[in-house]
Short mmCIF file of C-alpha atoms and ligand atoms in Angstrom, two decimals:
data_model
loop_
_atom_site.label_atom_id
_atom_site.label_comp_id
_atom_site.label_asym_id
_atom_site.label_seq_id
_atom_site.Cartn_x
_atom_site.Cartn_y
_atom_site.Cartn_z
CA UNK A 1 -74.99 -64.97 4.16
CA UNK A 2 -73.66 -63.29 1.36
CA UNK A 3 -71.87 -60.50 3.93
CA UNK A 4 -70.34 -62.90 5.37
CA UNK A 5 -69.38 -65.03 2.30
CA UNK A 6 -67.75 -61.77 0.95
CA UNK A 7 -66.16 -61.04 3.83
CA UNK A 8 -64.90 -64.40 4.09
CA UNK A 9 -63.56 -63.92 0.35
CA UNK A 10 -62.16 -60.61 1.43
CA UNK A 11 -60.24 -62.22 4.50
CA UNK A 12 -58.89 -65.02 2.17
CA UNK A 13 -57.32 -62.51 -0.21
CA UNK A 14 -55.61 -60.08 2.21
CA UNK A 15 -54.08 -63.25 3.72
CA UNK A 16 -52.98 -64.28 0.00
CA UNK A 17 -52.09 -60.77 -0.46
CA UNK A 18 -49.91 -60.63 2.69
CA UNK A 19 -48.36 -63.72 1.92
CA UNK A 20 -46.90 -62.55 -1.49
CA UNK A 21 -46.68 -59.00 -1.34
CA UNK A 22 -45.49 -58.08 2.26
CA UNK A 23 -42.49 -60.54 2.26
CA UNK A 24 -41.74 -59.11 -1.06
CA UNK A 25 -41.81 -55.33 0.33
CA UNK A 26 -39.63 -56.23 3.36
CA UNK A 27 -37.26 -57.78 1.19
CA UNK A 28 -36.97 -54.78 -1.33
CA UNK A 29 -34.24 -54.08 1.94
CA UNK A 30 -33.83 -56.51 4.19
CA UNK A 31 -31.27 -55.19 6.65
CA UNK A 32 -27.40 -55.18 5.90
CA UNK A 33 -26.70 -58.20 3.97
CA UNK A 34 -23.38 -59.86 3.82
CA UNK A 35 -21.53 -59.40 0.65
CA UNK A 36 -18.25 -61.35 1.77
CA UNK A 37 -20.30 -64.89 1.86
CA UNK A 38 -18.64 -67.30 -0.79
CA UNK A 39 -15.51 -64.72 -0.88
CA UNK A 40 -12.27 -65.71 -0.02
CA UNK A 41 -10.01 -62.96 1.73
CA UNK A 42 -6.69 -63.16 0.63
CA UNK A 43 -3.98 -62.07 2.93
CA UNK A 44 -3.35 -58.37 3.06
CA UNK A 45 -0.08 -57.01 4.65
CA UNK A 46 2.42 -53.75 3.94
CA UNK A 47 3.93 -56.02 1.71
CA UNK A 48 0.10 -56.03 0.08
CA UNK A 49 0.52 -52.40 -0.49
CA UNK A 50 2.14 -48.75 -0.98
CA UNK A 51 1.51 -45.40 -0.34
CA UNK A 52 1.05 -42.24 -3.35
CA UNK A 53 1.81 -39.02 -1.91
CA UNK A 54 3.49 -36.19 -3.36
CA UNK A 55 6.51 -36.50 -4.91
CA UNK A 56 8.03 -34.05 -2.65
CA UNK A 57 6.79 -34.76 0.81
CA UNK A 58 8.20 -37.41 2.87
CA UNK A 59 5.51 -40.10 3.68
CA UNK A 60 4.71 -39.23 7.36
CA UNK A 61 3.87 -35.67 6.15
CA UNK A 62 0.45 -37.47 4.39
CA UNK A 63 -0.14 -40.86 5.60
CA UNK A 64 0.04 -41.90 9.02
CA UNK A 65 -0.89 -45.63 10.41
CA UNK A 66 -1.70 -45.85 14.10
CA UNK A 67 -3.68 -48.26 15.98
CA UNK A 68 -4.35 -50.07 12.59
CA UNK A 69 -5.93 -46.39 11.22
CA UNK A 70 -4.52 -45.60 7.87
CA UNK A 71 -4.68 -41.32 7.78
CA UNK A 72 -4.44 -40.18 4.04
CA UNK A 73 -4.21 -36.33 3.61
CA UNK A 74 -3.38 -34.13 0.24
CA UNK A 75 -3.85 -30.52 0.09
CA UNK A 76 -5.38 -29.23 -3.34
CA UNK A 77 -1.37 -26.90 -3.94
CA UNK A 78 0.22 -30.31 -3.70
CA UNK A 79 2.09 -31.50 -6.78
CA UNK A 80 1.61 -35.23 -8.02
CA UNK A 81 2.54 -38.19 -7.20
CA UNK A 82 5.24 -38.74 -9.51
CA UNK A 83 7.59 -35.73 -11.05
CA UNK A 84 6.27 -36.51 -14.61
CA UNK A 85 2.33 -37.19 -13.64
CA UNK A 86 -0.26 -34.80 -15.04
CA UNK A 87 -2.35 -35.38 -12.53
CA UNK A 88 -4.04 -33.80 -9.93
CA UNK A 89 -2.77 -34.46 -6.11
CA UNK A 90 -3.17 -37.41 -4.33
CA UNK A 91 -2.18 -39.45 -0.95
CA UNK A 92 -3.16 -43.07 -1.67
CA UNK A 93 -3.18 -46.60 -0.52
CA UNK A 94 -2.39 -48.65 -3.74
CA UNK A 95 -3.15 -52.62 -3.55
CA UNK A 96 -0.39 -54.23 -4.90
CA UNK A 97 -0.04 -57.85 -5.86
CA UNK A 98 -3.84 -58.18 -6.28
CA UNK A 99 -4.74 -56.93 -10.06
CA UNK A 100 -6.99 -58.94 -11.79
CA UNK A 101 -8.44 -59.26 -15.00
CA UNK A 102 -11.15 -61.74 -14.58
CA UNK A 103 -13.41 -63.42 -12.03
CA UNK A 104 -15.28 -61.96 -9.24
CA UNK A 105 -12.97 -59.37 -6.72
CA UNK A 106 -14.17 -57.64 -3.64
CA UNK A 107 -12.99 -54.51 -1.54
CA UNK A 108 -13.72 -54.25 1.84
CA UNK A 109 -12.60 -51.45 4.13
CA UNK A 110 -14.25 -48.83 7.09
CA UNK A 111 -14.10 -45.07 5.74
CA UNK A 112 -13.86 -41.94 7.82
CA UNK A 113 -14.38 -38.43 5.89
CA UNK A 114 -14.16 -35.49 8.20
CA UNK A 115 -16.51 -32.69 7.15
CA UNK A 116 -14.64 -29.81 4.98
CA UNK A 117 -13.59 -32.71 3.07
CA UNK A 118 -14.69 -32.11 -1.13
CA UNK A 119 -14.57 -32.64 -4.49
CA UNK A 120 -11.94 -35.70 -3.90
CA UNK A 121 -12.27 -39.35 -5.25
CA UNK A 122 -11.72 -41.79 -1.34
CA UNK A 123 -12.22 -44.81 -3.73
CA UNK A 124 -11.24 -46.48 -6.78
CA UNK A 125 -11.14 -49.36 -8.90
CA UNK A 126 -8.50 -48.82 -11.33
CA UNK A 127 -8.38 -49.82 -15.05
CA UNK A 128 -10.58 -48.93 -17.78
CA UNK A 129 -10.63 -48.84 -21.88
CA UNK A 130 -9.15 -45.46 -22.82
CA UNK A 131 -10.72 -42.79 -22.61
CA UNK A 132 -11.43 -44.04 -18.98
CA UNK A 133 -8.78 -44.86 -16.47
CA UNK A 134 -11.03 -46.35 -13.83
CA UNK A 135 -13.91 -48.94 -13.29
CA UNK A 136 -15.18 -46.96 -10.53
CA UNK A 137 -14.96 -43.95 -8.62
CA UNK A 138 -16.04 -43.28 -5.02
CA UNK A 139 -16.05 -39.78 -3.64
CA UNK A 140 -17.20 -37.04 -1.95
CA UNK A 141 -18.94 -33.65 -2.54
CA UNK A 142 -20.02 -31.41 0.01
CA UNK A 143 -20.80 -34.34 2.20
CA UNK A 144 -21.85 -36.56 -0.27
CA UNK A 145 -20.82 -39.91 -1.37
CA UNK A 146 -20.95 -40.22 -5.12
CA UNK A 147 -20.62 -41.95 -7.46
CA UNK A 148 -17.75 -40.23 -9.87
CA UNK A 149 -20.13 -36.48 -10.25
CA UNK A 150 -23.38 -38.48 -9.00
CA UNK A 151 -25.93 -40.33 -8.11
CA UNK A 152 -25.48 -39.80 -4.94
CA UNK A 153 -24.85 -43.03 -2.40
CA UNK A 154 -25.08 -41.62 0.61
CA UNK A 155 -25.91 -37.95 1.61
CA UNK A 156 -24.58 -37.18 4.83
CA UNK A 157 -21.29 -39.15 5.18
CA UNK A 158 -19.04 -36.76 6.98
CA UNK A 159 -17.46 -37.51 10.26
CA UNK A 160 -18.84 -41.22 10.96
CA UNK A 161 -17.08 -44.56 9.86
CA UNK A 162 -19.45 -46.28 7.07
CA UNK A 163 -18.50 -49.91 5.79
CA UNK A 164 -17.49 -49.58 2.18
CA UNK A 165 -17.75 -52.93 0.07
CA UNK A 166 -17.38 -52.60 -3.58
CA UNK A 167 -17.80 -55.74 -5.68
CA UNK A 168 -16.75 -55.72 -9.47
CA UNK A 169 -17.40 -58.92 -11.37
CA UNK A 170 -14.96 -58.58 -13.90
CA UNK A 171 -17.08 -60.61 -16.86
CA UNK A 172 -20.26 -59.98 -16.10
CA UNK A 173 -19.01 -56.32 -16.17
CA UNK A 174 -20.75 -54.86 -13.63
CA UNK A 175 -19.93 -53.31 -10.15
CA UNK A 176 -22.09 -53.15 -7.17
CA UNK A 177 -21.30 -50.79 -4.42
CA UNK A 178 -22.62 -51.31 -0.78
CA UNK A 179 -22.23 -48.71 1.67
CA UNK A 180 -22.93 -50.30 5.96
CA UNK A 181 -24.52 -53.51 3.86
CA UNK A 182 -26.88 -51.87 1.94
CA UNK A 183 -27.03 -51.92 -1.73
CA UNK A 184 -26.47 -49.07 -3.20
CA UNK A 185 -25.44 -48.78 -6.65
CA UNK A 186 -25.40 -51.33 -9.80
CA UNK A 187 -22.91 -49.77 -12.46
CA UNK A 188 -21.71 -51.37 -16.09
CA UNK A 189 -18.32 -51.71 -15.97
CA UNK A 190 -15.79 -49.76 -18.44
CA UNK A 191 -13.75 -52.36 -19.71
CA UNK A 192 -10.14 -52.69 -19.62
CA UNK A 193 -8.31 -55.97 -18.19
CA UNK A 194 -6.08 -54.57 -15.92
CA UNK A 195 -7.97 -54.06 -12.15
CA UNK A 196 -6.78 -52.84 -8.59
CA UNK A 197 -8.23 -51.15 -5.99
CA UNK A 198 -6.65 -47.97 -4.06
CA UNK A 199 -8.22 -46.07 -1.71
CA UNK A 200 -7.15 -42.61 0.47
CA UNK A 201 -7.70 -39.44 -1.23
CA UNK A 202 -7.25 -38.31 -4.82
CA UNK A 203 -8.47 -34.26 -5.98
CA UNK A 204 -10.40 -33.69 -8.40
CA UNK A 205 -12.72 -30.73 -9.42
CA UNK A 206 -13.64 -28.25 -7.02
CA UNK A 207 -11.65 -29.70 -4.29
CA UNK A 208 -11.27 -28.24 -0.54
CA UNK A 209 -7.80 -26.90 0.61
CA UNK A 210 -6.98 -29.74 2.66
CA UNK A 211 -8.95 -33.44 1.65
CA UNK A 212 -8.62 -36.38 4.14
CA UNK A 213 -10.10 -39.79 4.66
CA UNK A 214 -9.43 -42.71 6.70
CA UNK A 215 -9.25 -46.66 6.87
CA UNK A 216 -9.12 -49.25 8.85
CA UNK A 217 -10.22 -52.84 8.56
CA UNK A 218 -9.40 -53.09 4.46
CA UNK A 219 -9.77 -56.71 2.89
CA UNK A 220 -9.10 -57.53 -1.07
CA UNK A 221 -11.73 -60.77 -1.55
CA UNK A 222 -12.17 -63.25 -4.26
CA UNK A 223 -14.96 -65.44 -5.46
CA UNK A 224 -14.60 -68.59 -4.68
CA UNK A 225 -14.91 -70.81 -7.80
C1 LIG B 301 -19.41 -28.91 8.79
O1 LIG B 301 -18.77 -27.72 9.21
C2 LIG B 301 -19.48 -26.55 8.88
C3 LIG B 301 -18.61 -25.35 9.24
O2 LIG B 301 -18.08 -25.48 10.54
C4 LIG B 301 -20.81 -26.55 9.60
O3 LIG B 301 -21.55 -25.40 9.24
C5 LIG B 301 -21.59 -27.79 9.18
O4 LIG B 301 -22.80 -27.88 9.88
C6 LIG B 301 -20.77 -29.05 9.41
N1 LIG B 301 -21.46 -30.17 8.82
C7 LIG B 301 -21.65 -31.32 9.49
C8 LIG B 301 -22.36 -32.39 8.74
O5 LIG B 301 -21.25 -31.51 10.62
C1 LIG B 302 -20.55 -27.95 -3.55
O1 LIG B 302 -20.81 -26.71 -2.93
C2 LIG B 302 -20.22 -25.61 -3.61
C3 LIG B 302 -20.42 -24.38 -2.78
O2 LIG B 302 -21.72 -24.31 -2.28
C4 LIG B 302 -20.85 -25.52 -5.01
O3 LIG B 302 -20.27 -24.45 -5.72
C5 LIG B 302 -20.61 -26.82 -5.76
O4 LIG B 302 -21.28 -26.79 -6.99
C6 LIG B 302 -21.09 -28.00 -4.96
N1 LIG B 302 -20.66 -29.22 -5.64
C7 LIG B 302 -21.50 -30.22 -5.91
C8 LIG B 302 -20.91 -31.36 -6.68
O5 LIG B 302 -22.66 -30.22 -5.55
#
């Protein structure tokens, strides 16, 4: 009697327990969510957009576009994107006509980073408070996504497309970072009121001869209210 009354107690409470704690564990990562549901995406054409290279290269010497593929390439002896720019080389798609400085924005785009491919920033959200110049920074390190120098996103990104979707609430400062709809970063953001998102390759320490990534499918999205 009493076996079987404890057993019966015991049965109870692994049913309770699998009622509240296994739905819980399964949700801790429930498959690829969707992080464009209550976004708007806004219309995104060339005239949407431009393309950083080195001063002194014509365009189709680092960027190429072909069967909707952008193909950003820099190599680390290239000179900046601008004669006066004390920056390090670069070959990138800049969103124009979208900077924000409030509200809820959205990047969307499919990334390709062939191995060899290091110490480059494929992703940005620009604008910051001084010191900083950007919200975020996305990029790779001996076939690592990072986060600017870490944590790590994803470890073994080379040579596969991977779904990129960053999403930077402006006033709640924060940025969340999704890589093939999975959650993988929650970062303050770094102030500034002056936002846009570029993407393509950008050196920056210990970076490989040649550094190359490519896009396809990029969408700029916006909270609805
Ligand atoms: C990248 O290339 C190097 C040199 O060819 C090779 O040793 C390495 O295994 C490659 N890595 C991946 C992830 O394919
Ligand atoms: C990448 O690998 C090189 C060579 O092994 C190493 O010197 C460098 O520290 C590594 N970079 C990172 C960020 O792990």
């Amino acid at each position: 009697m009493t076996s079987s009354f404890q057993s019966c107690l015991a049965y109870l409470y692994l049913s309770f327990l699998s009622f509240i704690i296994i739905p819980k564990t399964f949700a801790w990562d429930w498959g690829p969510v969707d992080t464009t549901e209550g976004f708007v995406s806004l219309p995104l054409d060339q005239s949407h957009y431009h393309i950083q290279r080195p001063y002194d290269v014509p365009e189709d010497q680092r960027y190429s576009f072909i069967n909707g593929v952008h193909k950003c390439w820099v190599y680390s002896t290239d000179k900046p994107h601008t004669r006066t720019s004390q920056t390090k080389p670069r070959t990138e798609i800049a969103i124009q006509g979208y900077g924000y400085s409030s509200g809820v924005w959205q990047f969307e785009g499919y990334g390709y980073v062939p191995n060899g491919t290091s110490g480059v920033c494929i992703m940005q959200v620009f604008g910051a408070s001084p010191p900083h110049a950007t919200t975020l920074m996305i990029r790779v390190y001996n076939g690592s996504l990072m986060y600017y120098k870490g944590p790590v996103l994803v470890p073994n990104i080379y040579d596969r497309w991977f779904r990129l979707n960053v999403i930077h609430n402006v006033d709640a400062a924060k940025v969340r970072v999704y890589v093939d709809g999975h959650l993988k970063l929650v970062a303050e953001g770094r102030g500034g009121n002056s936002h846009a998102f570029k993407c393509g390759v950008y050196a920056q320490n210990d970076d490989s001869l040649c550094m190359e990534s490519r896009w396809k499918g990029i969408k700029v999205l916006r909270k609805c209210d």
